[in-house]
Coordinates of C-alpha atoms and ligand atoms in Angstrom, one line a residue:
M1 CA -68.3 -27.2 -43.4
H2 CA -69.9 -29.2 -46.8
K3 CA -71.8 -32.1 -45.7
N4 CA -71.2 -34.4 -49.2
F5 CA -68.1 -36.3 -49.4
D6 CA -66.7 -39.3 -51.7
V7 CA -65.7 -40.9 -48.9
I8 CA -66.6 -41.1 -45.2
V9 CA -64.6 -43.2 -43.0
I10 CA -65.6 -44.5 -39.6
G11 CA -63.1 -45.1 -36.9
G12 CA -59.7 -43.0 -36.1
G13 CA -57.4 -45.8 -35.4
A14 CA -54.5 -47.1 -37.9
T15 CA -57.3 -48.8 -40.2
G16 CA -59.1 -45.6 -40.4
L17 CA -56.5 -42.7 -40.8
G18 CA -54.7 -45.4 -43.1
I19 CA -58.0 -45.4 -45.2
A20 CA -58.5 -41.2 -45.1
V21 CA -54.8 -40.7 -46.0
E22 CA -55.3 -43.0 -48.9
A23 CA -58.6 -41.6 -50.3
A24 CA -57.4 -38.2 -49.4
T25 CA -54.0 -38.7 -51.6
R26 CA -56.0 -39.7 -54.0
G27 CA -58.0 -36.6 -54.9
Y28 CA -61.3 -37.8 -53.2
Q29 CA -63.5 -35.3 -50.8
T30 CA -62.7 -37.6 -47.5
L31 CA -64.0 -36.8 -43.7
L32 CA -63.0 -39.1 -41.2
L33 CA -65.5 -39.8 -37.9
E34 CA -63.9 -40.6 -34.4
A35 CA -66.6 -41.5 -31.8
H36 CA -63.9 -40.8 -29.2
D37 CA -60.4 -39.1 -29.7
Y38 CA -57.8 -40.7 -32.3
G39 CA -56.2 -43.9 -31.3
K40 CA -58.5 -44.4 -28.2
G41 CA -58.8 -47.9 -29.4
T42 CA -56.3 -50.4 -29.9
S43 CA -53.9 -48.0 -32.1
S44 CA -52.5 -46.6 -29.2
K45 CA -51.9 -49.5 -27.0
S46 CA -49.7 -51.6 -29.5
T47 CA -46.2 -53.2 -29.2
K48 CA -44.6 -50.5 -31.3
L49 CA -43.0 -53.2 -33.5
V50 CA -42.9 -52.3 -37.5
H51 CA -42.4 -55.8 -39.0
G52 CA -43.3 -58.2 -41.0
G53 CA -44.2 -61.1 -38.1
I54 CA -41.5 -63.6 -37.7
R55 CA -43.4 -65.8 -35.2
Y56 CA -45.8 -66.1 -38.2
L57 CA -43.6 -68.2 -40.0
A58 CA -44.1 -70.6 -37.7
N59 CA -47.5 -70.7 -39.0
F60 CA -45.5 -70.8 -42.8
D61 CA -47.6 -67.7 -42.8
I62 CA -45.0 -66.6 -46.0
A63 CA -47.4 -64.0 -47.8
L64 CA -48.4 -62.0 -44.8
V65 CA -44.9 -61.8 -44.0
K66 CA -43.9 -60.4 -47.0
E67 CA -46.9 -58.2 -47.0
G68 CA -45.3 -56.7 -43.8
L69 CA -42.1 -57.1 -44.4
E70 CA -42.4 -55.0 -47.4
E71 CA -44.9 -52.0 -46.1
R72 CA -41.9 -52.2 -43.0
F73 CA -40.0 -50.9 -45.8
Y74 CA -42.7 -47.8 -46.7
F75 CA -43.6 -47.1 -43.4
L76 CA -40.1 -46.9 -41.9
N77 CA -39.2 -44.8 -45.5
N78 CA -42.5 -42.2 -45.0
A79 CA -42.3 -41.3 -41.6
P80 CA -38.6 -41.6 -40.2
H81 CA -38.8 -39.2 -36.8
L82 CA -41.6 -41.7 -35.7
A83 CA -40.4 -45.2 -37.3
K84 CA -36.6 -46.8 -36.9
K85 CA -34.7 -49.7 -38.1
Q86 CA -34.3 -51.6 -34.3
T87 CA -32.3 -54.8 -33.7
Y88 CA -33.8 -57.7 -32.0
L89 CA -32.2 -60.1 -29.8
I90 CA -33.2 -64.4 -29.9
P91 CA -30.9 -65.8 -26.7
F92 CA -30.4 -69.9 -27.6
Y93 CA -30.3 -72.3 -24.4
N94 CA -29.9 -75.2 -27.1
Y95 CA -29.2 -76.5 -30.5
F96 CA -32.4 -77.2 -32.0
D97 CA -33.7 -73.6 -30.8
K98 CA -30.4 -72.4 -32.7
L99 CA -31.1 -74.7 -35.6
K100 CA -35.0 -73.4 -35.8
Y101 CA -33.8 -69.6 -35.5
F102 CA -31.1 -69.9 -38.0
I103 CA -33.5 -71.1 -40.8
G104 CA -36.6 -68.5 -39.6
I105 CA -34.5 -65.1 -39.6
K106 CA -32.7 -66.2 -42.6
L107 CA -35.6 -67.1 -44.3
Y108 CA -36.9 -63.3 -42.6
D109 CA -33.9 -62.2 -44.3
Y110 CA -34.7 -63.5 -47.5
L111 CA -38.2 -62.8 -47.5
S112 CA -37.2 -59.1 -47.3
G113 CA -36.0 -59.1 -50.4
R114 CA -35.2 -55.4 -52.3
K115 CA -37.1 -54.4 -49.0
K116 CA -34.2 -56.0 -46.9
I117 CA -33.5 -53.3 -43.7
G118 CA -29.9 -54.7 -42.8
R119 CA -28.6 -58.4 -42.4
S120 CA -29.1 -60.9 -39.6
Y121 CA -25.7 -62.0 -37.5
F122 CA -24.9 -64.2 -34.6
L123 CA -23.2 -63.3 -31.2
S124 CA -20.8 -65.7 -29.5
K125 CA -22.0 -66.4 -25.5
Q126 CA -19.4 -63.6 -24.3
S127 CA -20.4 -61.1 -26.7
T128 CA -24.5 -61.4 -25.7
Y129 CA -23.5 -61.4 -22.1
T130 CA -21.7 -57.4 -23.4
Q131 CA -24.4 -56.6 -25.0
V132 CA -27.5 -57.3 -22.8
P133 CA -25.5 -57.3 -19.4
R134 CA -29.0 -57.9 -17.2
L135 CA -30.0 -61.6 -19.4
K136 CA -29.3 -64.8 -17.3
T137 CA -26.1 -66.5 -18.5
E138 CA -27.2 -69.8 -17.1
K139 CA -26.7 -72.5 -20.4
L140 CA -26.8 -69.9 -22.5
I141 CA -25.1 -70.9 -25.8
S142 CA -25.3 -68.0 -28.5
S143 CA -28.2 -65.3 -29.9
A144 CA -28.8 -64.4 -33.1
V145 CA -29.9 -60.5 -34.3
Y146 CA -32.1 -59.5 -37.0
Y147 CA -33.8 -56.4 -38.0
D148 CA -36.9 -54.9 -37.6
G149 CA -38.2 -51.6 -37.0
N150 CA -40.1 -49.8 -33.9
F151 CA -42.4 -47.0 -33.9
D152 CA -44.3 -44.6 -31.9
D153 CA -48.1 -45.6 -32.5
S154 CA -50.0 -42.5 -31.2
R155 CA -47.8 -40.1 -32.3
M156 CA -47.9 -42.1 -35.8
L157 CA -51.5 -41.6 -35.8
I158 CA -51.7 -37.6 -35.4
T159 CA -48.7 -37.2 -38.3
L160 CA -51.5 -39.5 -39.8
L161 CA -54.6 -37.0 -39.3
R162 CA -52.1 -33.9 -40.1
T163 CA -51.1 -35.4 -43.4
L164 CA -54.8 -36.0 -43.7
E165 CA -55.8 -32.3 -43.4
A166 CA -53.2 -31.5 -45.0
N167 CA -54.5 -33.0 -48.2
G168 CA -57.9 -31.8 -47.9
G169 CA -59.5 -34.4 -45.9
I170 CA -61.7 -33.7 -42.5
A171 CA -61.4 -35.2 -39.7
L172 CA -63.5 -34.9 -36.3
N173 CA -62.5 -36.5 -32.8
Y174 CA -65.3 -37.1 -30.3
H175 CA -68.2 -37.7 -33.2
Q176 CA -70.0 -41.0 -33.0
V177 CA -71.8 -42.2 -35.7
T178 CA -75.2 -43.6 -34.5
D179 CA -76.8 -44.6 -37.4
F180 CA -76.7 -45.2 -41.4
I181 CA -78.5 -43.0 -44.0
V182 CA -80.2 -45.3 -46.6
E183 CA -81.6 -43.9 -50.0
N184 CA -83.0 -46.8 -53.1
T185 CA -81.1 -49.7 -51.1
K186 CA -78.0 -47.9 -50.5
I187 CA -76.3 -46.6 -47.7
C188 CA -75.8 -43.0 -48.2
G189 CA -74.6 -41.3 -45.3
V190 CA -74.4 -41.1 -41.5
Q191 CA -75.9 -39.9 -39.0
V192 CA -73.6 -38.1 -36.2
L193 CA -73.7 -37.2 -32.7
D194 CA -71.3 -34.9 -31.6
K195 CA -70.3 -35.4 -28.3
L196 CA -68.7 -32.2 -26.9
Q197 CA -71.9 -30.2 -28.6
H198 CA -74.4 -32.8 -27.9
V199 CA -75.8 -31.8 -31.1
S200 CA -76.8 -34.4 -34.4
K201 CA -75.3 -34.4 -37.7
Q202 CA -75.6 -35.7 -41.1
F203 CA -73.2 -36.1 -43.8
F204 CA -73.2 -37.9 -47.0
A205 CA -70.9 -39.5 -49.3
K206 CA -70.6 -42.4 -52.0
V207 CA -69.1 -44.5 -50.0
V208 CA -68.9 -45.0 -46.6
V209 CA -66.1 -47.2 -44.9
N210 CA -66.5 -48.7 -41.6
A211 CA -62.8 -49.1 -39.7
T212 CA -63.9 -49.4 -36.4
G213 CA -61.4 -52.2 -34.8
T214 CA -63.2 -54.7 -32.6
L215 CA -66.5 -52.4 -32.8
T216 CA -66.9 -53.7 -36.6
D217 CA -69.6 -55.5 -35.6
V218 CA -71.9 -53.6 -34.1
L219 CA -71.8 -51.1 -37.0
L220 CA -72.3 -54.1 -39.5
N221 CA -75.4 -55.3 -37.2
Q222 CA -76.2 -51.7 -37.5
A223 CA -76.5 -51.7 -41.4
E224 CA -77.9 -54.9 -41.7
P225 CA -80.6 -55.3 -38.2
A226 CA -81.8 -58.7 -39.6
Q227 CA -78.3 -60.8 -39.5
R228 CA -76.2 -61.2 -36.8
H229 CA -72.7 -60.6 -38.0
H230 CA -69.1 -62.0 -36.5
A231 CA -66.4 -60.5 -38.6
V232 CA -64.3 -60.0 -35.9
S233 CA -63.0 -61.9 -32.9
A234 CA -61.0 -59.7 -29.9
A235 CA -57.6 -60.6 -28.5
Q236 CA -56.3 -58.9 -25.4
G237 CA -53.0 -57.8 -24.9
T238 CA -51.2 -56.5 -21.7
H239 CA -47.8 -54.6 -21.7
L240 CA -45.8 -53.7 -18.4
V241 CA -43.4 -50.5 -18.7
F242 CA -40.4 -50.3 -16.4
D243 CA -37.0 -48.1 -15.6
K244 CA -34.8 -48.6 -18.8
A245 CA -32.4 -49.7 -16.5
I246 CA -34.4 -53.3 -15.4
F247 CA -32.7 -55.0 -18.8
D248 CA -30.6 -52.0 -20.6
S249 CA -29.2 -52.7 -24.1
M250 CA -29.2 -51.4 -27.5
H251 CA -31.4 -54.6 -28.7
C252 CA -35.0 -55.6 -28.3
L253 CA -34.7 -58.9 -26.4
V254 CA -37.1 -61.6 -28.2
I255 CA -38.3 -64.0 -25.3
P256 CA -38.6 -67.0 -28.0
K257 CA -41.0 -69.0 -26.0
T258 CA -43.6 -68.4 -23.3
S259 CA -45.3 -70.6 -21.9
D260 CA -47.9 -70.3 -23.8
G261 CA -46.1 -71.1 -27.3
R262 CA -45.6 -66.8 -28.2
I263 CA -43.2 -64.8 -28.4
L264 CA -42.0 -62.2 -25.7
F265 CA -40.9 -58.2 -26.2
V266 CA -38.5 -57.0 -24.0
S267 CA -38.4 -53.7 -26.0
P268 CA -36.7 -50.3 -25.9
W269 CA -38.7 -47.4 -25.9
H270 CA -38.6 -43.5 -25.3
D271 CA -35.9 -44.3 -22.3
K272 CA -37.8 -46.7 -21.2
I273 CA -38.6 -50.5 -21.4
I274 CA -41.8 -52.1 -22.9
V275 CA -42.4 -55.7 -21.9
G276 CA -45.6 -58.0 -23.6
T277 CA -47.6 -59.3 -24.6
T278 CA -50.4 -61.7 -23.9
D279 CA -53.1 -62.8 -26.2
I280 CA -56.5 -63.9 -24.5
A281 CA -59.5 -64.1 -26.2
V282 CA -62.6 -62.0 -25.1
D283 CA -66.2 -62.5 -25.7
N284 CA -67.2 -58.6 -25.1
A285 CA -64.7 -56.3 -27.2
S286 CA -63.8 -52.7 -25.2
I287 CA -62.6 -49.9 -25.8
E288 CA -60.4 -49.3 -22.7
P289 CA -60.2 -52.7 -21.8
K290 CA -58.3 -53.6 -18.2
A291 CA -55.2 -55.8 -18.1
R292 CA -55.5 -58.7 -15.4
A293 CA -53.8 -59.9 -12.1
E294 CA -52.8 -62.8 -14.1
E295 CA -51.6 -61.6 -17.4
I296 CA -49.2 -59.3 -15.4
D297 CA -47.9 -62.6 -13.3
F298 CA -47.3 -64.1 -16.3
I299 CA -45.8 -60.9 -18.2
L300 CA -43.6 -61.0 -14.5
E301 CA -42.6 -64.3 -14.4
T302 CA -41.6 -65.0 -17.9
L303 CA -39.8 -62.2 -18.0
N304 CA -38.1 -63.0 -14.5
R305 CA -36.7 -66.7 -16.5
Y306 CA -34.3 -64.6 -18.6
A307 CA -33.3 -61.7 -16.1
K308 CA -30.0 -62.0 -13.9
K309 CA -31.9 -59.7 -11.2
T310 CA -35.8 -60.1 -10.0
V311 CA -37.4 -57.7 -11.2
T312 CA -40.9 -57.2 -9.1
K313 CA -44.6 -55.5 -9.5
A314 CA -42.5 -52.3 -7.6
D315 CA -40.3 -51.5 -10.4
I316 CA -43.8 -51.5 -12.6
K317 CA -44.0 -47.5 -14.2
S318 CA -47.5 -48.3 -16.0
V319 CA -49.3 -50.9 -17.0
F320 CA -51.5 -50.7 -20.8
C321 CA -53.6 -53.5 -22.3
G322 CA -55.4 -52.9 -25.8
Q323 CA -57.5 -55.8 -27.9
R324 CA -56.9 -56.8 -31.2
P325 CA -59.5 -57.1 -33.8
L326 CA -58.7 -60.2 -35.3
V327 CA -60.8 -61.6 -38.6
S328 CA -63.1 -64.6 -36.9
D329 CA -61.8 -67.9 -37.5
P330 CA -63.8 -70.5 -35.1
K331 CA -61.5 -73.2 -36.4
Q332 CA -59.0 -71.8 -34.2
Q333 CA -58.8 -72.5 -30.6
S334 CA -56.2 -69.8 -29.7
T335 CA -56.2 -66.3 -30.7
G336 CA -52.5 -66.4 -31.2
K337 CA -52.8 -68.9 -34.1
V338 CA -55.6 -66.8 -35.3
S339 CA -53.9 -65.1 -39.0
R340 CA -52.8 -61.4 -39.1
K341 CA -54.5 -61.3 -42.3
H342 CA -56.6 -58.6 -43.3
Q343 CA -60.1 -58.8 -45.1
L344 CA -62.7 -56.6 -47.0
L345 CA -66.6 -57.0 -46.6
E346 CA -69.4 -55.3 -47.8
T347 CA -72.8 -55.6 -47.0
A348 CA -75.5 -55.6 -49.4
N349 CA -76.7 -52.0 -48.7
G350 CA -73.0 -51.4 -49.9
L351 CA -71.3 -50.8 -46.4
I352 CA -67.2 -51.5 -47.0
S353 CA -65.9 -52.8 -43.8
M354 CA -62.0 -53.4 -43.3
V355 CA -61.5 -56.0 -40.9
G356 CA -57.9 -57.7 -39.1
G357 CA -54.4 -56.8 -40.3
K358 CA -52.0 -54.8 -37.8
W359 CA -50.4 -51.5 -37.5
T360 CA -47.3 -52.0 -40.0
I361 CA -49.7 -52.6 -43.1
Y362 CA -51.8 -49.6 -42.1
R363 CA -51.5 -48.4 -45.6
R364 CA -51.6 -51.5 -47.2
M365 CA -55.7 -51.2 -46.1
G366 CA -56.0 -48.2 -47.2
E367 CA -54.9 -49.1 -50.6
D368 CA -56.8 -52.1 -50.9
T369 CA -60.0 -50.5 -49.2
I370 CA -59.8 -47.7 -51.9
D371 CA -58.8 -50.1 -55.0
Y372 CA -61.5 -52.0 -53.9
A373 CA -64.3 -48.4 -54.0
V374 CA -62.7 -48.0 -57.6
A375 CA -63.1 -51.5 -58.7
K376 CA -66.7 -51.5 -57.9
N377 CA -67.5 -48.1 -59.5
Y378 CA -67.9 -46.4 -56.5
L379 CA -65.3 -43.2 -56.9
P380 CA -63.9 -42.5 -60.3
P381 CA -60.3 -44.0 -60.8
S382 CA -57.4 -42.4 -59.0
K383 CA -53.9 -44.2 -58.5
S384 CA -52.6 -45.0 -55.5
V385 CA -49.5 -42.8 -54.2
T386 CA -49.3 -43.5 -51.3
R387 CA -46.1 -46.4 -51.2
D388 CA -43.1 -43.0 -51.7
F389 CA -45.6 -40.2 -49.7
K390 CA -43.5 -38.6 -46.8
L391 CA -45.8 -38.2 -43.9
F392 CA -46.9 -34.3 -42.5
A393 CA -43.7 -32.8 -41.1
C394 CA -41.5 -35.8 -42.3
P395 CA -37.9 -34.3 -41.6
T396 CA -35.4 -34.6 -44.2
T397 CA -32.4 -35.5 -40.7
V398 CA -34.2 -37.2 -37.8
D399 CA -33.7 -35.8 -34.4
H400 CA -33.3 -38.4 -31.4
N401 CA -34.6 -36.2 -28.6
W402 CA -38.2 -36.7 -27.6
L403 CA -39.5 -33.3 -29.4
G404 CA -38.0 -35.0 -32.9
V405 CA -41.4 -36.9 -33.3
Y406 CA -42.9 -33.7 -34.6
G407 CA -40.3 -33.3 -37.0
T408 CA -40.3 -29.8 -38.9
E409 CA -42.8 -28.7 -36.8
K410 CA -40.8 -28.8 -33.7
Q411 CA -39.7 -25.2 -34.6
Q412 CA -43.3 -24.2 -34.0
I413 CA -43.0 -25.8 -30.7
L414 CA -39.9 -24.3 -30.0
D415 CA -41.9 -20.3 -31.4
L416 CA -44.7 -21.3 -29.0
Q417 CA -42.3 -21.5 -26.0
K418 CA -41.2 -18.3 -26.7
Q419 CA -44.7 -16.6 -28.0
L420 CA -45.8 -17.9 -24.7
N421 CA -42.0 -16.9 -22.4
N422 CA -43.0 -20.1 -21.0
T423 CA -39.9 -22.8 -21.1
A424 CA -41.5 -24.9 -18.0
K425 CA -42.0 -28.5 -18.7
I426 CA -45.2 -30.5 -17.5
H427 CA -43.7 -32.7 -15.0
P428 CA -39.5 -33.1 -14.0
D429 CA -39.3 -36.8 -14.4
L430 CA -41.1 -36.3 -18.2
P431 CA -40.3 -34.7 -21.2
Y432 CA -42.9 -32.7 -21.7
L433 CA -43.4 -28.8 -22.7
Q434 CA -46.0 -26.8 -21.3
A435 CA -46.1 -25.1 -24.6
E436 CA -46.5 -28.5 -26.3
V437 CA -49.8 -28.5 -24.9
I438 CA -50.7 -25.6 -25.8
Y439 CA -49.6 -26.5 -29.8
H440 CA -51.8 -30.0 -28.8
V441 CA -55.1 -27.9 -28.5
R442 CA -54.3 -25.4 -31.3
Y443 CA -53.3 -27.9 -33.9
E444 CA -53.4 -31.7 -32.9
Q445 CA -57.3 -31.7 -31.9
A446 CA -56.6 -32.4 -28.5
K447 CA -59.6 -31.4 -26.1
T448 CA -59.2 -33.3 -23.2
V449 CA -56.5 -34.0 -20.4
E450 CA -56.7 -37.7 -21.4
D451 CA -56.0 -36.6 -25.0
V452 CA -52.6 -34.6 -24.3
L453 CA -51.3 -37.1 -21.7
A454 CA -52.2 -40.4 -23.6
R455 CA -52.2 -39.9 -27.0
R456 CA -50.2 -36.6 -27.6
T457 CA -47.4 -37.5 -25.4
H458 CA -46.7 -41.1 -23.6
A459 CA -47.3 -39.7 -20.0
V460 CA -49.4 -42.3 -19.1
L461 CA -47.8 -45.2 -21.0
L462 CA -44.3 -44.3 -19.6
D463 CA -45.0 -43.6 -16.3
A464 CA -48.8 -43.2 -14.7
E465 CA -47.7 -41.5 -11.3
A466 CA -45.9 -39.0 -13.1
A467 CA -49.2 -38.5 -15.4
Q468 CA -51.5 -38.5 -12.8
Q469 CA -48.9 -35.3 -11.0
S470 CA -49.2 -33.4 -14.4
A471 CA -52.7 -33.5 -14.8
L472 CA -53.6 -30.1 -13.1
I473 CA -51.2 -28.0 -15.2
V474 CA -52.2 -29.7 -18.0
A475 CA -56.0 -29.0 -17.0
Q476 CA -55.3 -25.3 -16.6
L477 CA -53.2 -24.8 -19.6
M478 CA -56.0 -25.7 -22.1
A479 CA -59.1 -24.4 -19.9
K480 CA -56.8 -20.9 -20.7
E481 CA -56.3 -22.0 -24.1
L482 CA -59.7 -23.1 -24.8
G483 CA -61.1 -20.5 -22.6
K484 CA -63.0 -22.8 -19.8
P485 CA -64.1 -22.4 -15.9
Q486 CA -62.8 -24.0 -13.4
V487 CA -65.6 -26.6 -13.0
W488 CA -64.2 -27.8 -16.8
I489 CA -61.0 -28.4 -14.9
D490 CA -62.6 -29.5 -12.0
E491 CA -64.3 -32.6 -14.5
Q492 CA -61.0 -33.5 -16.6
L493 CA -59.6 -33.8 -13.4
K494 CA -62.0 -36.2 -12.1
Q495 CA -63.0 -38.2 -15.5
F496 CA -58.8 -38.5 -16.1
S497 CA -58.3 -40.1 -12.7
V498 CA -60.6 -42.6 -13.6
F499 CA -59.0 -43.4 -16.6
L500 CA -55.5 -44.0 -15.3
E501 CA -56.4 -46.1 -12.4
G502 CA -56.6 -48.9 -15.4
Y503 CA -53.1 -48.0 -16.1
M504 CA -51.6 -47.8 -12.4
L505 CA -51.1 -51.5 -10.6
T506 CA -52.5 -51.1 -7.8
Q507 CA -56.0 -51.7 -9.3
N508 CA -54.7 -54.1 -11.7
D509 CA -53.3 -56.3 -8.7
A510 CA -56.2 -56.4 -7.2
G511 CA -58.6 -56.8 -9.3
G512 CA -58.4 -59.4 -12.6
G513 CA -60.4 -62.1 -14.0
N514 CA -60.6 -66.2 -14.2
N515 CA -59.9 -67.3 -17.4
A516 CA -56.9 -66.2 -19.3
S517 CA -55.4 -68.4 -21.6
G518 CA -52.1 -66.3 -21.8
G519 CA -50.4 -67.5 -18.5
Ligands
LIG1 C1 -51.6 -55.9 -27.5 C2 -51.5 -55.8 -29.1 C3 -49.9 -55.4 -29.6 C4 -49.8 -55.1 -30.9 N1 -48.8 -55.0 -31.8 C5 -48.5 -54.9 -33.1 C6 -47.4 -54.4 -33.1 O1 -46.1 -54.3 -32.7 N2 -47.3 -53.9 -34.8 C7 -48.2 -54.2 -35.0 O2 -48.1 -53.6 -36.5 N3 -49.8 -54.5 -34.5 C8 -49.8 -54.4 -33.6 N4 -51.0 -54.3 -33.0 C9 -51.9 -54.7 -33.9 C10 -52.6 -53.7 -34.2 O3 -52.5 -52.4 -33.2 C11 -53.8 -53.2 -34.6 O4 -54.6 -54.2 -35.5 C12 -54.5 -51.8 -34.5 O5 -54.7 -50.9 -34.1 C13 -56.0 -52.2 -35.2 O6 -56.1 -50.6 -35.6 P1 -58.0 -50.5 -35.8 O7 -57.9 -48.9 -36.7 O8 -58.4 -51.1 -36.9 O9 -58.6 -50.3 -34.4 P2 -58.9 -48.8 -32.9 O10 -57.4 -48.7 -33.2 O11 -59.2 -50.0 -32.5 O12 -59.9 -48.1 -34.0 C14 -60.9 -48.1 -34.0 C15 -61.5 -46.2 -33.7 O13 -63.2 -46.8 -34.3 C16 -63.7 -46.1 -33.0 N5 -65.2 -46.4 -33.3 C17 -65.8 -47.4 -32.6 N6 -67.3 -47.1 -33.0 C18 -67.3 -46.0 -33.5 C19 -68.7 -45.1 -33.9 N7 -69.3 -45.9 -33.4 N8 -68.4 -44.2 -34.3 C20 -67.0 -43.1 -34.8 N9 -66.1 -44.2 -34.3 C21 -66.0 -45.2 -33.8 C22 -63.3 -46.8 -31.7 O14 -63.2 -45.5 -30.9 C23 -61.8 -46.4 -32.5 O15 -60.6 -45.4 -32.1 C24 -50.9 -54.8 -31.7 C25 -52.2 -55.0 -31.2 C26 -52.4 -55.1 -29.4 C27 -54.0 -55.7 -29.0

């Protein structure tokens, strides 16, 4: 591989992959480096909403909402196999709330302008009950339904990875940037540790971008050791996953008022229900944070205020937790009130960092970053093409079963099934085929059992116990494909088992910190 690039992007989450795709589709030689696996950080642990953020209207963050609504349109258009229109239902229990939300959702419709994806409407008490039969009807007046999107975050990352590669870019997972190379006081490259081969490498570029989410300050401080950067604050959010039956509805239920003044979503996702999230400031950012016991209690208690039949811990199929990389705002006491805007920073020696934002606007963050590098003459001019750029394997008609997430690549998996003469699934309770595991290794850079079960499929998020039971067959299939010995299988199973503890209730239930502000 050549070692001189136009752009090096550090970080394989939504921000980094968005920037890398933007650069590659404009014709720049692009390299992306990810320390773990794509989406190992926050980007596979979102609430899966493609949204303008109706909640931000309460903070009068109109520009932010408008930007999100515009990007929502491109997001849904460019990856229809991974993102779809979703109805969101807000129940009303008093007339003041009804008036407040009437104004809110009509403003939300209005701000969508020509990028509108549906018109909001109201439902009577009886219709609300029919459409969300598990909702408590005591004191219910009526409800409103508005439109936003819902998407598959970790498959979206893999699709961005494939889009990058299809446009001449290179991405390497398990490659951690350990230092910067400086020439004439300017950063011109990076020192990298290949964590699987245990070797050091160097790569050079005209532009180096730091897109490392909650870990942004680590690289900023490495680039400028004399400074103490505090560009990003981390805020933790937890989700609980249940079988669809606990709140079966075509709508995503929006619990409009939690005890800490937030919104809780009860969202249908891949035949399960995801409920979340919390918002807790954390001092030490972590790539793999653990849910706290009080976050789990808080979500359950809030849900049960609205659920006709009590939902218990025994119903939980999985727990997952991520940390938001927010632009630091010392004026705000509560992370829930910190704006979700994005911001570009450049150090004196030329490291460009993209911080804040949200998944929905990943494309815009990419466009802004590359526009900035062009404006500073670091790159020759080239216009953005990503607004109407269909992502890799984008189908003309969307398939609504699990294999639909692969778009036109679905056929490759079916062909592989035939070639391997293997039509078996990895687990009876999961939709994933054994042939998919081979596909993940061959075409999607899956290197570990965790890569397959947590981010190429959603076994870990949807049913942690089934994921645990699938680990052996996945390890065996991978070992055969990669030519690895039995000791590799044993090591993978050990590592996966430790990783999975964070997603299973038994551990979370027993543990927990003591400074949650969410509950
Ligand atoms: C609980 C929760 C719910 C959310 N829900 C939504 C939602 O519904 N909709 C929405 O639009 N947004 C949502 N967001 C926001 C969105 O998920 C984040 O803004 C986005 O995922 C951040 O992406 P990122 O690429 O900046 O960070 P990350 O995904 O964390 O990526 C950073 C990457 O950098 C890598 N890295 C770090 N250091 C190095 C190094 N030295 N070398 C190489 N690589 C390195 C890490 O391994 C990591 O993979 C949510 C966030 C949270 C926490």
